[in-house]
Short mmCIF file of C-alpha atoms in Angstrom, two decimals:
data_model
loop_
_atom_site.label_atom_id
_atom_site.label_comp_id
_atom_site.label_asym_id
_atom_site.label_seq_id
_atom_site.Cartn_x
_atom_site.Cartn_y
_atom_site.Cartn_z
CA UNK N 23 204.28 258.65 -10.62
CA UNK N 24 207.26 260.94 -10.25
CA UNK N 25 210.71 259.57 -9.66
CA UNK N 26 210.39 260.86 -6.02
CA UNK N 27 207.06 258.98 -5.65
CA UNK N 28 208.59 255.78 -7.11
CA UNK N 29 211.40 255.84 -4.92
CA UNK N 30 209.03 256.31 -2.02
CA UNK N 31 206.92 253.45 -3.27
CA UNK N 32 209.82 251.14 -3.45
CA UNK N 33 211.11 252.24 0.08
CA UNK N 34 207.72 251.42 1.69
CA UNK N 35 207.45 248.05 -0.10
CA UNK N 36 211.03 247.12 0.81
CA UNK N 37 210.41 248.17 4.43
CA UNK N 38 207.25 246.09 4.61
CA UNK N 39 208.94 242.91 3.01
CA UNK N 40 211.74 243.11 5.60
CA UNK N 41 209.09 243.18 8.50
CA UNK N 42 206.90 240.43 7.09
CA UNK N 43 210.19 238.38 6.31
CA UNK N 44 211.54 238.99 9.89
CA UNK N 45 208.10 238.11 11.37
CA UNK N 46 207.90 234.81 9.41
CA UNK N 47 211.52 233.89 10.47
CA UNK N 48 210.57 234.69 14.05
CA UNK N 49 207.56 232.32 13.95
CA UNK N 50 209.53 229.51 12.26
CA UNK N 51 212.05 229.60 15.19
CA UNK N 52 209.26 230.08 17.75
CA UNK N 53 207.36 227.06 16.31
CA UNK N 54 210.59 225.01 16.31
CA UNK N 55 211.19 225.98 20.06
CA UNK N 56 207.62 225.26 20.95
CA UNK N 57 207.94 221.74 19.30
CA UNK N 58 211.16 220.97 21.18
CA UNK N 59 209.68 221.92 24.45
CA UNK N 60 206.44 220.13 23.97
CA UNK N 61 208.19 216.91 22.71
CA UNK N 62 210.68 217.11 25.58
CA UNK N 63 207.89 217.37 28.16
CA UNK N 64 205.65 214.50 26.55
CA UNK H 22 176.57 242.83 9.07
CA UNK H 23 175.86 244.59 5.82
CA UNK H 24 178.30 247.07 4.49
CA UNK H 25 178.56 248.65 1.07
CA UNK H 26 182.25 248.80 0.36
CA UNK H 27 184.11 250.34 -2.51
CA UNK H 28 185.97 247.48 -3.91
CA UNK H 29 188.89 249.74 -4.99
CA UNK H 30 189.45 251.32 -1.64
CA UNK H 31 187.78 249.08 0.84
CA UNK H 32 185.94 252.04 2.16
CA UNK H 33 182.61 251.72 3.66
CA UNK H 34 180.45 253.55 1.17
CA UNK H 35 178.10 254.61 3.97
CA UNK H 36 181.01 256.24 5.82
CA UNK H 37 180.18 259.99 6.25
CA UNK H 38 183.42 261.33 7.49
CA UNK H 39 186.17 259.21 5.84
CA UNK H 40 185.82 260.05 2.25
CA UNK H 41 187.02 257.70 -0.40
CA UNK H 42 189.16 260.46 -1.79
CA UNK H 43 190.80 260.92 1.38
CA UNK H 44 191.63 257.16 1.85
CA UNK H 45 192.43 256.27 -1.67
CA UNK H 46 196.00 255.32 -0.81
CA UNK H 47 198.31 255.16 -3.86
CA UNK H 48 201.31 254.16 -1.78
CA UNK H 49 201.82 250.88 0.08
CA UNK H 50 200.91 251.38 3.77
CA UNK H 51 203.85 251.91 6.04
CA UNK H 52 204.44 249.05 8.34
CA UNK H 53 204.40 251.36 11.27
CA UNK H 54 200.82 252.25 10.56
CA UNK H 55 199.93 248.61 10.89
CA UNK H 56 201.76 248.47 14.03
CA UNK H 57 200.15 251.62 15.39
CA UNK H 58 196.68 250.07 14.77
CA UNK H 59 197.56 247.47 17.49
CA UNK H 60 197.44 250.31 20.11
CA UNK H 61 200.99 249.52 21.48
CA UNK H 62 200.43 251.69 24.49
CA UNK H 63 197.34 249.94 25.67
CA UNK H 64 199.14 246.75 24.88
CA UNK H 65 201.82 247.48 27.39
CA UNK H 66 199.27 247.30 30.27
CA UNK H 67 197.81 244.07 28.72
CA UNK H 68 201.19 242.59 28.58
CA UNK H 69 202.02 243.64 32.17
CA UNK H 70 198.92 242.16 33.68
CA UNK H 71 199.08 239.10 31.56
CA UNK H 72 202.75 238.58 32.88
CA UNK H 73 201.51 239.07 36.43
CA UNK H 74 198.73 236.52 35.98
CA UNK H 75 201.29 234.11 34.54
CA UNK H 76 203.90 234.69 37.28
CA UNK H 77 201.37 234.70 40.18
CA UNK H 78 199.63 231.38 39.30
CA UNK H 79 200.69 228.39 41.32
CA UNK H 80 202.80 226.00 39.29
CA UNK H 81 205.51 226.42 36.70
CA UNK H 82 205.58 226.83 32.77
CA UNK H 83 208.52 226.43 30.55
CA UNK H 84 209.97 230.02 29.61
CA UNK H 85 209.40 229.27 25.98
CA UNK H 86 205.71 228.43 26.46
CA UNK H 87 205.15 231.31 29.02
CA UNK H 88 206.69 233.63 26.30
CA UNK H 89 204.45 232.18 23.65
CA UNK H 90 201.35 232.73 25.95
CA UNK H 91 202.09 236.22 26.57
CA UNK H 92 202.82 236.85 22.80
CA UNK H 93 199.47 235.22 21.96
CA UNK H 94 197.58 237.48 24.48
CA UNK H 95 199.43 240.59 23.04
CA UNK H 96 198.47 239.53 19.51
CA UNK H 97 194.95 238.96 20.50
CA UNK H 98 194.78 242.31 22.35
CA UNK H 99 196.43 243.84 19.12
CA UNK H 100 193.99 242.12 16.67
CA UNK H 101 190.94 243.34 18.68
CA UNK H 102 192.28 246.80 18.77
CA UNK H 103 192.71 246.71 14.93
CA UNK H 104 189.16 245.56 14.66
CA UNK H 105 188.06 248.50 17.04
CA UNK H 106 189.77 251.03 14.75
CA UNK H 107 188.28 249.51 11.60
CA UNK H 108 184.87 249.65 12.89
CA UNK H 109 185.21 253.15 14.50
CA UNK H 110 187.10 254.83 11.70
CA UNK H 111 184.34 257.35 11.21
CA UNK H 112 184.03 258.17 14.92
CA UNK H 113 187.81 258.41 15.31
CA UNK H 114 187.74 260.90 12.43
CA UNK H 115 185.55 263.23 14.56
CA UNK H 116 187.78 263.28 17.54
CA UNK H 117 191.05 265.45 17.99
CA UNK H 118 192.67 262.72 19.92
CA UNK H 119 192.15 260.00 17.30
CA UNK H 120 191.70 261.97 13.95
CA UNK H 121 195.46 261.12 12.98
CA UNK H 122 195.18 257.40 13.32
CA UNK H 123 196.12 255.45 10.37
CA UNK H 124 192.51 255.04 9.04
CA UNK H 125 190.95 258.50 9.67
CA UNK H 126 194.28 259.95 8.66
CA UNK H 127 193.74 258.22 5.23
CA UNK H 128 197.02 256.34 5.26
CA UNK H 129 195.57 252.97 4.96
CA UNK H 130 192.60 251.10 3.12
CA UNK H 131 189.78 250.14 5.53
CA UNK H 132 189.62 246.69 4.26
CA UNK H 133 193.37 246.20 4.87
CA UNK H 134 192.73 246.96 8.54
CA UNK H 135 189.81 244.53 8.78
CA UNK H 136 191.82 241.72 7.29
CA UNK H 137 194.77 242.58 9.39
CA UNK H 138 192.67 242.40 12.57
CA UNK H 139 190.96 239.10 11.61
CA UNK H 140 194.36 237.62 10.79
CA UNK H 141 196.11 238.65 13.99
CA UNK H 142 193.18 237.72 16.09
CA UNK H 143 192.91 234.26 14.35
CA UNK H 144 196.62 233.43 14.58
CA UNK H 145 196.72 234.47 18.40
CA UNK H 146 193.92 231.88 19.21
CA UNK H 147 195.41 229.14 17.10
CA UNK H 148 198.95 229.92 18.64
CA UNK H 149 197.55 229.81 22.12
CA UNK H 150 195.62 226.65 21.42
CA UNK H 151 198.55 224.68 19.82
CA UNK H 152 201.29 225.82 22.22
CA UNK H 153 199.38 226.17 25.60
CA UNK H 154 195.89 224.62 25.54
CA UNK H 155 192.43 225.17 24.19
CA UNK H 156 190.87 226.56 27.47
CA UNK H 157 193.29 229.39 27.31
CA UNK H 158 192.63 229.78 23.53
CA UNK H 159 188.86 229.80 24.16
CA UNK H 160 189.30 232.51 26.73
CA UNK H 161 191.52 234.53 24.33
CA UNK H 162 188.89 234.27 21.64
CA UNK H 163 186.12 235.30 24.17
CA UNK H 164 188.22 238.37 25.15
CA UNK H 165 188.68 239.25 21.51
CA UNK H 166 185.00 238.99 20.78
CA UNK H 167 184.14 240.75 23.86
CA UNK H 168 186.07 243.80 22.78
CA UNK H 169 185.54 243.80 19.13
CA UNK H 170 181.89 242.84 19.06
CA UNK H 171 180.19 243.26 22.33
CA UNK H 172 181.98 246.49 23.26
CA UNK H 173 182.92 248.13 20.08
CA UNK H 174 179.89 247.24 17.78
CA UNK H 175 177.26 246.71 20.27
CA UNK H 176 177.49 248.58 23.66
CA UNK H 177 179.74 251.59 23.01
CA UNK H 178 177.30 253.44 20.69
CA UNK H 179 174.29 252.36 22.62
CA UNK H 180 174.55 252.83 26.47
CA UNK H 181 176.52 255.14 28.74
CA UNK H 182 177.23 252.03 30.69
CA UNK H 183 179.40 250.98 27.75
CA UNK H 184 182.75 251.24 29.66
CA UNK H 185 181.48 249.06 32.65
CA UNK H 186 180.72 245.98 30.56
CA UNK H 187 183.44 246.85 28.05
CA UNK H 188 185.97 246.81 30.92
CA UNK H 189 185.65 243.13 30.93
CA UNK H 190 187.79 242.95 27.77
CA UNK H 191 190.63 244.44 29.59
CA UNK H 192 190.19 242.19 32.49
CA UNK H 193 190.77 238.87 30.56
CA UNK H 194 194.65 239.17 30.23
CA UNK H 195 195.79 238.11 33.85
CA UNK H 196 192.83 235.50 33.77
CA UNK H 197 194.28 234.08 30.49
CA UNK H 198 197.85 234.21 31.85
CA UNK H 199 196.85 232.21 34.92
CA UNK H 200 194.91 229.71 33.16
CA UNK H 201 197.90 229.27 30.80
CA UNK H 202 199.97 228.01 33.71
CA UNK H 203 197.20 226.06 35.66
CA UNK H 204 195.00 224.83 32.93
CA UNK H 205 191.86 225.56 35.08
CA UNK H 206 189.50 228.30 36.11
CA UNK H 207 189.47 228.87 39.92
CA UNK H 208 188.55 231.64 42.18
CA UNK H 209 191.82 233.57 42.06
CA UNK H 210 192.09 234.11 38.38
CA UNK H 211 188.28 235.19 38.43
CA UNK H 212 189.19 237.73 41.21
CA UNK H 213 191.89 239.22 39.11
CA UNK H 214 189.39 239.64 36.33
CA UNK H 215 186.97 241.24 38.80
CA UNK H 216 189.65 243.71 40.03
CA UNK H 217 190.18 245.13 36.56
CA UNK H 218 186.51 244.88 35.78
CA UNK H 219 185.65 246.97 38.81
CA UNK H 220 188.76 249.26 38.32
CA UNK H 221 188.04 250.29 34.74
CA UNK H 222 184.94 252.60 35.37
CA UNK H 223 186.55 254.84 37.95
CA UNK H 224 189.69 254.96 35.80
CA UNK H 225 187.98 255.65 32.51
CA UNK H 226 185.31 257.97 33.76
CA UNK H 227 187.96 260.22 35.43
CA UNK H 228 189.42 260.56 32.08
CA UNK H 229 186.01 260.93 30.37
CA UNK H 230 185.37 264.00 32.54
CA UNK H 231 188.15 265.66 30.72
CA UNK H 232 187.38 264.66 27.16
CA UNK H 233 183.67 264.71 27.34
CA UNK H 234 183.35 267.29 24.57
CA UNK H 235 185.26 265.03 22.23
CA UNK H 236 182.98 262.18 22.79
CA UNK H 237 180.00 264.50 22.60
CA UNK H 238 180.93 265.78 19.15
CA UNK H 239 180.79 262.10 17.81
CA UNK H 240 177.61 261.00 19.61
CA UNK H 241 179.23 258.37 21.74
CA UNK H 242 177.00 258.20 24.88
CA UNK H 243 179.72 258.50 27.54
CA UNK H 244 178.51 258.78 31.12
CA UNK H 245 179.43 262.47 31.58
CA UNK H 246 177.89 263.17 28.17
CA UNK H 247 174.51 261.50 28.89
CA UNK H 248 174.06 261.55 32.74
CA UNK H 249 176.15 264.53 33.49
CA UNK H 250 179.05 265.15 35.82
CA UNK H 251 177.19 264.76 38.99
CA UNK H 252 175.93 261.30 38.18
CA UNK H 253 179.45 260.32 36.82
CA UNK H 254 181.16 261.42 40.08
CA UNK H 255 178.68 259.47 42.19
CA UNK H 256 179.33 256.38 40.14
CA UNK H 257 183.13 256.69 40.20
CA UNK H 258 182.88 256.87 43.92
CA UNK H 259 180.57 253.82 44.05
CA UNK H 260 182.78 251.55 41.81
CA UNK H 261 185.72 252.65 44.08
CA UNK H 262 183.90 251.48 47.12
CA UNK H 263 183.01 248.10 45.47
CA UNK H 264 186.67 247.82 44.09
CA UNK H 265 188.34 247.87 47.52
CA UNK H 266 187.02 244.59 48.94
CA UNK H 267 187.61 242.79 45.76
CA UNK H 268 190.99 244.09 45.64
CA UNK H 269 191.70 242.69 49.13
CA UNK H 270 189.83 239.53 48.54
CA UNK H 271 192.74 237.48 47.24
CA UNK H 272 194.38 237.81 50.64
CA UNK H 273 190.99 237.19 52.50
CA UNK H 274 190.30 233.99 50.65
CA UNK H 275 193.87 232.82 51.39
CA UNK H 276 195.06 233.05 47.82
CA UNK H 277 197.86 235.38 48.90
CA UNK H 278 199.83 236.25 52.00
CA UNK H 279 199.73 239.50 54.06
CA UNK H 280 202.38 241.00 51.70
CA UNK H 281 199.85 241.54 48.86
CA UNK H 282 196.97 242.04 51.54
CA UNK H 283 198.72 244.90 53.09
CA UNK H 284 199.52 246.50 49.78
CA UNK H 285 195.98 245.96 48.69
CA UNK H 286 194.54 247.71 51.76
CA UNK H 287 196.93 250.58 51.54
CA UNK H 288 196.31 251.21 47.93
CA UNK H 289 192.68 250.83 48.02
CA UNK H 290 192.56 253.36 51.00
CA UNK H 291 194.69 255.88 48.82
CA UNK H 292 192.19 255.16 45.86
CA UNK H 293 189.22 255.93 48.00
CA UNK H 294 190.92 259.10 49.44
CA UNK H 295 191.35 260.42 45.94
CA UNK H 296 188.02 259.30 44.67
CA UNK H 297 186.11 260.90 47.58
CA UNK H 298 186.84 264.45 46.50
CA UNK H 299 186.01 263.65 42.92
CA UNK H 300 182.78 262.09 43.92
CA UNK H 301 181.55 264.61 46.20
CA UNK H 302 182.66 267.56 44.17
CA UNK H 303 180.35 270.24 42.77
CA UNK H 304 182.54 271.78 40.08
CA UNK H 305 181.84 275.40 39.14
CA UNK H 306 181.91 276.53 35.53
CA UNK H 307 185.52 277.42 34.63
CA UNK H 308 187.20 275.40 37.23
CA UNK H 309 189.77 272.75 36.18
CA UNK H 310 189.95 269.03 36.77
CA UNK H 311 192.91 268.77 38.99
CA UNK H 312 191.26 266.04 41.36
CA UNK H 313 190.00 264.01 38.40
CA UNK H 314 193.40 264.15 36.77
CA UNK H 315 195.05 263.02 40.17
CA UNK H 316 192.58 260.19 40.43
CA UNK H 317 193.29 259.07 36.87
CA UNK H 318 196.95 259.10 37.22
CA UNK H 319 196.79 257.24 40.51
CA UNK H 320 194.40 254.64 38.99
CA UNK H 321 197.15 253.66 36.61
CA UNK H 322 199.86 253.41 39.44
CA UNK H 323 197.23 251.73 41.67
CA UNK H 324 196.70 248.72 39.07
CA UNK H 325 200.48 248.49 38.36
CA UNK H 326 201.43 248.19 42.09
CA UNK H 327 198.68 245.75 42.93
CA UNK H 328 199.51 243.48 40.21
CA UNK H 329 203.37 243.86 41.00
CA UNK H 330 202.44 243.09 44.65
CA UNK H 331 200.71 239.84 43.61
CA UNK H 332 203.77 238.65 41.77
CA UNK H 333 206.14 239.81 44.60
CA UNK H 334 204.00 237.75 47.00
CA UNK H 335 204.35 234.66 44.94
CA UNK H 336 207.90 235.15 44.62
CA UNK H 337 208.42 235.57 48.25
CA UNK H 338 206.27 232.60 49.02
CA UNK H 339 208.23 230.41 46.55
CA UNK H 340 211.35 231.18 48.14
CA UNK H 341 209.95 230.54 51.60
CA UNK H 342 210.56 234.15 52.74
CA UNK H 343 206.91 234.38 53.79
CA UNK H 344 204.18 231.77 54.32
CA UNK H 345 202.24 230.82 51.18
CA UNK H 346 198.57 231.70 50.92
CA UNK H 347 196.17 228.60 51.61
CA UNK H 348 195.47 228.11 47.83
CA UNK H 349 199.04 229.14 46.76
#
């Protein structure tokens, strides 16, 4: 793997990690909100 | 399902067009390609009709739960779109319109797409079940299986009527949105389902008349390819005639007021006026497809305005600007 390819490899992996991390954070917040709403209406 | 899959690439070994070499991806797949697999443009219509079903339904839903229901529907639509492209990678490779999608473009392993589709679909159904209810979740699961299995795997390669029955998968979102609020299946959400179901053939076949050569190249039995232009045109007209009373039916059964009813009558009359020249046309060799293009564009406008009118009707009734429908 050339240095350019390695840099591209790392860029793609980092971008994917950010997206996966952001998605997980979003679902943590969403499930917290759903729980609050469901308990509140029970 | 029995497939021989290269364990290194995840490529179906029987694939004639997507070669293992082409798809042997050395780089991690870009997240944008995963996103592109969910067919975001198609999803906008799914989200729109689902929101309309949710807003038009009698009753209220907490905004957080309403958002979650729409998210689950969007994820389910995305998951089934991913599974569709996983299964049809070879077909997509043979058509100009789809050849640059992530799988035929060789930017992603086929097994990654399959796993992503199954994961997205599974999470969407569980999310819907936990947050909203298991009737809505069951309908969402049915919609996913309908599109990914009944349409993509079974009907599409076998019958020119594929789009008629396959249109059902696009008809689920407003039904699920409605059920997410009410928790029960009644005549109104079934009518919303029927409207999109009957709208799909004239909408899609108007487009298929343009791109028939593309479908012919990959052996998909689309109506214009198998039955010819004349038969397709007659069927476009026939489905348009059947669609009109179904579009007006929510008003006729008392589910909406005259506001939706009058919009449905006017739009359906315009739809018929545009479908008539398409249905009766005997196109000569070398002539273009202007009437078909007009019908295709109007069909999208038709559905957007019809469902927007449904929501407007509900909002006006809720604010006592107009009288509510009998079942509202």
